[in-house]
């Protein structure tokens, strides 16, 4: 029995306006499909989910739930985005495991302490987050890489002027060719001339 009949309103609502549970689900699905994709990276979505929790840690299913609750776009999508969330949690240093879950299935995920301040400000840049974790751990950080810490592009390094000396100082063997050069065998030939048949 439908809800209109239960409420005694069936005869008051025209047939064309009556929606069944199936048609409501279909309508919701179509509305979810029309939602725009969030402009955040998966790192940003995960960080926002974790920061929204009281304990500042979540299990994987809670991260999924937070994302679908806050971004309807993902409700009607296949499992691909969930794989991306798992992948980002596992491979980005800005997320750390924070103990086993209460039910013993899986574990909690938290934000690395070196990244909390930036993430709270909405700065979810992956390379910057990785550098901060490396510094926090006392590891070396290559500062010469293209930095994304500022919106201004780093200056292009100056080239030396063209000269015979600069050409002679260069390693002229292209790196992609080096593995292709066969080793010299004791006979002095760079390759075996024949294959013996035994």
Coordinates of C-alpha atoms in Angstrom, one line a residue:
X1 CA 0.0 0.0 0.0
X2 CA 1.4 3.4 -0.9
X3 CA 1.8 6.4 1.4
X4 CA -1.0 8.4 -0.2
X5 CA -3.5 5.7 0.5
X6 CA -2.4 5.4 4.1
X7 CA -2.9 9.1 4.5
X8 CA -6.3 9.1 2.8
X9 CA -5.0 11.5 0.1
X10 CA -5.0 9.1 -2.9
X11 CA -8.0 10.6 -4.5
X12 CA -6.8 14.2 -3.9
X13 CA -3.5 13.7 -5.9
X14 CA -3.8 13.3 -9.6
X15 CA -2.4 10.0 -11.0
X16 CA 0.3 11.8 -13.0
X17 CA 1.7 13.4 -9.8
X18 CA 1.9 10.2 -7.8
X19 CA 5.5 9.0 -7.4
X20 CA 6.3 5.4 -6.4
X21 CA 9.4 4.5 -4.4
X22 CA 11.1 3.3 -7.6
X23 CA 10.5 6.6 -9.4
X24 CA 11.7 8.6 -6.4
X25 CA 14.9 6.5 -6.4
X26 CA 15.3 7.0 -10.1
X27 CA 14.8 10.7 -9.7
X28 CA 17.4 10.9 -6.9
X29 CA 19.9 8.9 -9.0
X30 CA 19.4 11.3 -12.0
X31 CA 19.8 14.3 -9.8
X32 CA 23.0 12.8 -8.3
X33 CA 24.4 12.2 -11.8
X34 CA 23.9 15.9 -12.7
X35 CA 25.9 17.0 -9.8
X36 CA 29.3 18.6 -10.8
X37 CA 32.5 16.8 -9.9
X38 CA 34.1 18.5 -6.9
X39 CA 37.1 20.7 -7.7
X40 CA 39.1 19.1 -4.9
X41 CA 41.8 16.4 -5.3
X42 CA 41.3 13.0 -3.6
X43 CA 43.9 14.2 -1.0
X44 CA 41.7 17.2 -0.3
X45 CA 38.5 15.1 0.0
X46 CA 40.2 12.7 2.4
X47 CA 41.8 15.4 4.5
X48 CA 38.4 17.2 4.8
X49 CA 36.7 14.0 5.8
X50 CA 39.3 13.2 8.5
X51 CA 39.4 16.8 9.8
X52 CA 35.6 16.7 10.1
X53 CA 35.7 13.9 12.7
X54 CA 35.9 14.6 16.4
X55 CA 38.9 12.3 16.9
X56 CA 40.7 13.5 13.6
X57 CA 40.8 9.9 12.4
X58 CA 38.5 7.7 10.3
X59 CA 38.3 4.2 9.0
X60 CA 38.0 3.7 5.3
X61 CA 34.3 3.2 5.2
X62 CA 33.7 6.4 7.2
X63 CA 35.8 8.3 4.7
X64 CA 33.6 6.9 1.9
X65 CA 30.5 7.8 3.8
X66 CA 31.6 11.4 4.4
X67 CA 32.4 11.9 0.8
X68 CA 29.1 10.5 -0.5
X69 CA 27.2 12.5 2.2
X70 CA 28.9 15.8 1.2
X71 CA 29.4 15.3 -2.5
X72 CA 26.4 13.7 -4.2
X73 CA 28.5 13.4 -7.4
X74 CA 30.1 10.2 -6.0
X75 CA 26.8 8.5 -5.1
X76 CA 26.0 7.4 -8.7
X77 CA 29.6 6.7 -9.7
X78 CA 31.1 3.2 -9.9
X79 CA 33.8 1.8 -7.6
X80 CA 36.6 3.6 -9.3
X81 CA 36.6 6.6 -7.0
X82 CA 36.8 4.3 -4.0
X83 CA 39.9 2.6 -5.4
X84 CA 41.4 6.1 -5.8
X85 CA 40.7 6.9 -2.2
X86 CA 42.3 3.7 -1.0
X87 CA 45.3 4.3 -3.3
X88 CA 45.8 7.9 -2.0
X89 CA 45.6 6.8 1.6
X90 CA 48.2 4.1 1.1
X91 CA 50.7 5.9 -1.1
X92 CA 50.7 9.5 0.2
X93 CA 52.9 10.2 3.2
X94 CA 50.5 12.9 4.4
X95 CA 48.2 10.1 5.7
X96 CA 49.2 7.7 8.4
X97 CA 47.7 4.6 10.0
X98 CA 46.4 5.5 13.5
X99 CA 45.7 2.1 15.1
X100 CA 43.3 -0.7 14.5
X101 CA 39.6 0.0 14.4
X102 CA 37.4 -1.0 17.4
X103 CA 35.9 -4.0 15.5
X104 CA 39.4 -5.2 14.4
X105 CA 38.6 -4.9 10.8
X106 CA 40.9 -2.4 9.1
X107 CA 42.5 0.6 10.8
X108 CA 42.1 4.3 11.4
X109 CA 43.7 6.8 9.1
X110 CA 44.9 10.2 10.3
X111 CA 46.7 13.2 8.8
X112 CA 50.5 13.3 9.4
X113 CA 51.2 16.0 12.1
X114 CA 53.4 17.9 9.6
X115 CA 50.4 18.5 7.3
X116 CA 47.6 19.3 9.7
X117 CA 48.1 23.1 9.7
X118 CA 48.2 23.3 5.9
X119 CA 45.2 21.0 5.5
X120 CA 43.2 23.0 8.0
X121 CA 43.8 26.1 5.8
X122 CA 42.6 24.2 2.8
X123 CA 46.1 23.8 1.2
X124 CA 46.1 20.2 -0.1
X125 CA 49.1 20.4 -2.5
X126 CA 50.6 16.9 -2.6
X127 CA 54.3 17.8 -3.2
X128 CA 54.3 20.4 -0.5
X129 CA 52.7 17.9 1.9
X130 CA 55.3 15.2 1.0
X131 CA 58.2 17.7 1.6
X132 CA 56.8 18.6 5.0
X133 CA 56.6 15.0 6.0
X134 CA 60.2 14.4 4.9
X135 CA 61.5 17.4 6.8
X136 CA 59.5 16.3 9.9
X137 CA 61.2 12.9 9.7
X138 CA 64.6 14.5 9.3
X139 CA 65.1 13.3 5.7
X140 CA 66.7 15.3 3.0
X141 CA 64.4 17.4 0.7
X142 CA 65.4 18.4 -2.8
X143 CA 64.7 22.2 -2.8
X144 CA 65.8 22.5 -6.4
X145 CA 62.7 20.7 -7.7
X146 CA 60.0 22.9 -9.1
X147 CA 58.4 24.2 -6.0
X148 CA 54.6 24.5 -5.6
X149 CA 55.0 26.4 -2.4
X150 CA 54.3 29.7 -4.1
X151 CA 52.1 30.6 -7.0
X152 CA 55.1 32.3 -8.7
X153 CA 57.0 30.0 -11.0
X154 CA 60.7 29.5 -10.1
X155 CA 63.2 31.2 -12.4
X156 CA 64.6 29.3 -15.3
X157 CA 68.3 28.4 -14.6
X158 CA 70.8 30.3 -16.7
X159 CA 72.5 28.3 -19.5
X160 CA 76.2 28.6 -20.0
X161 CA 77.2 30.3 -23.1
X162 CA 77.9 28.2 -26.2
X163 CA 81.6 27.2 -26.5
X164 CA 83.7 24.3 -27.6
X165 CA 84.7 23.8 -24.0
X166 CA 81.1 23.5 -22.9
X167 CA 80.5 20.9 -25.6
X168 CA 83.6 18.8 -24.6
X169 CA 82.6 18.9 -21.0
X170 CA 79.2 17.3 -21.6
X171 CA 78.6 13.6 -21.5
X172 CA 77.8 13.0 -25.1
X173 CA 76.3 9.5 -24.7
X174 CA 72.5 9.7 -24.5
X175 CA 71.4 7.9 -21.3
X176 CA 68.8 5.9 -23.2
X177 CA 71.5 4.4 -25.3
X178 CA 73.8 3.2 -22.5
X179 CA 71.9 0.0 -21.6
X180 CA 71.7 -0.9 -25.3
X181 CA 75.5 -1.2 -25.7
X182 CA 76.4 -4.8 -25.3
X183 CA 79.3 -5.8 -23.1
X184 CA 82.6 -6.7 -24.7
X185 CA 83.3 -10.4 -24.4
X186 CA 86.8 -11.9 -24.0
X187 CA 87.1 -12.4 -27.7
X188 CA 87.1 -8.7 -28.3
X189 CA 83.8 -8.8 -30.3
X190 CA 80.8 -6.9 -28.9
X191 CA 78.5 -9.9 -29.5
X192 CA 78.7 -13.6 -30.0
X193 CA 79.2 -14.5 -33.7
X194 CA 77.6 -18.0 -33.6
X195 CA 75.5 -20.2 -31.4
X196 CA 77.1 -23.6 -31.0
X197 CA 74.9 -26.6 -31.6
X198 CA 75.5 -29.5 -29.1

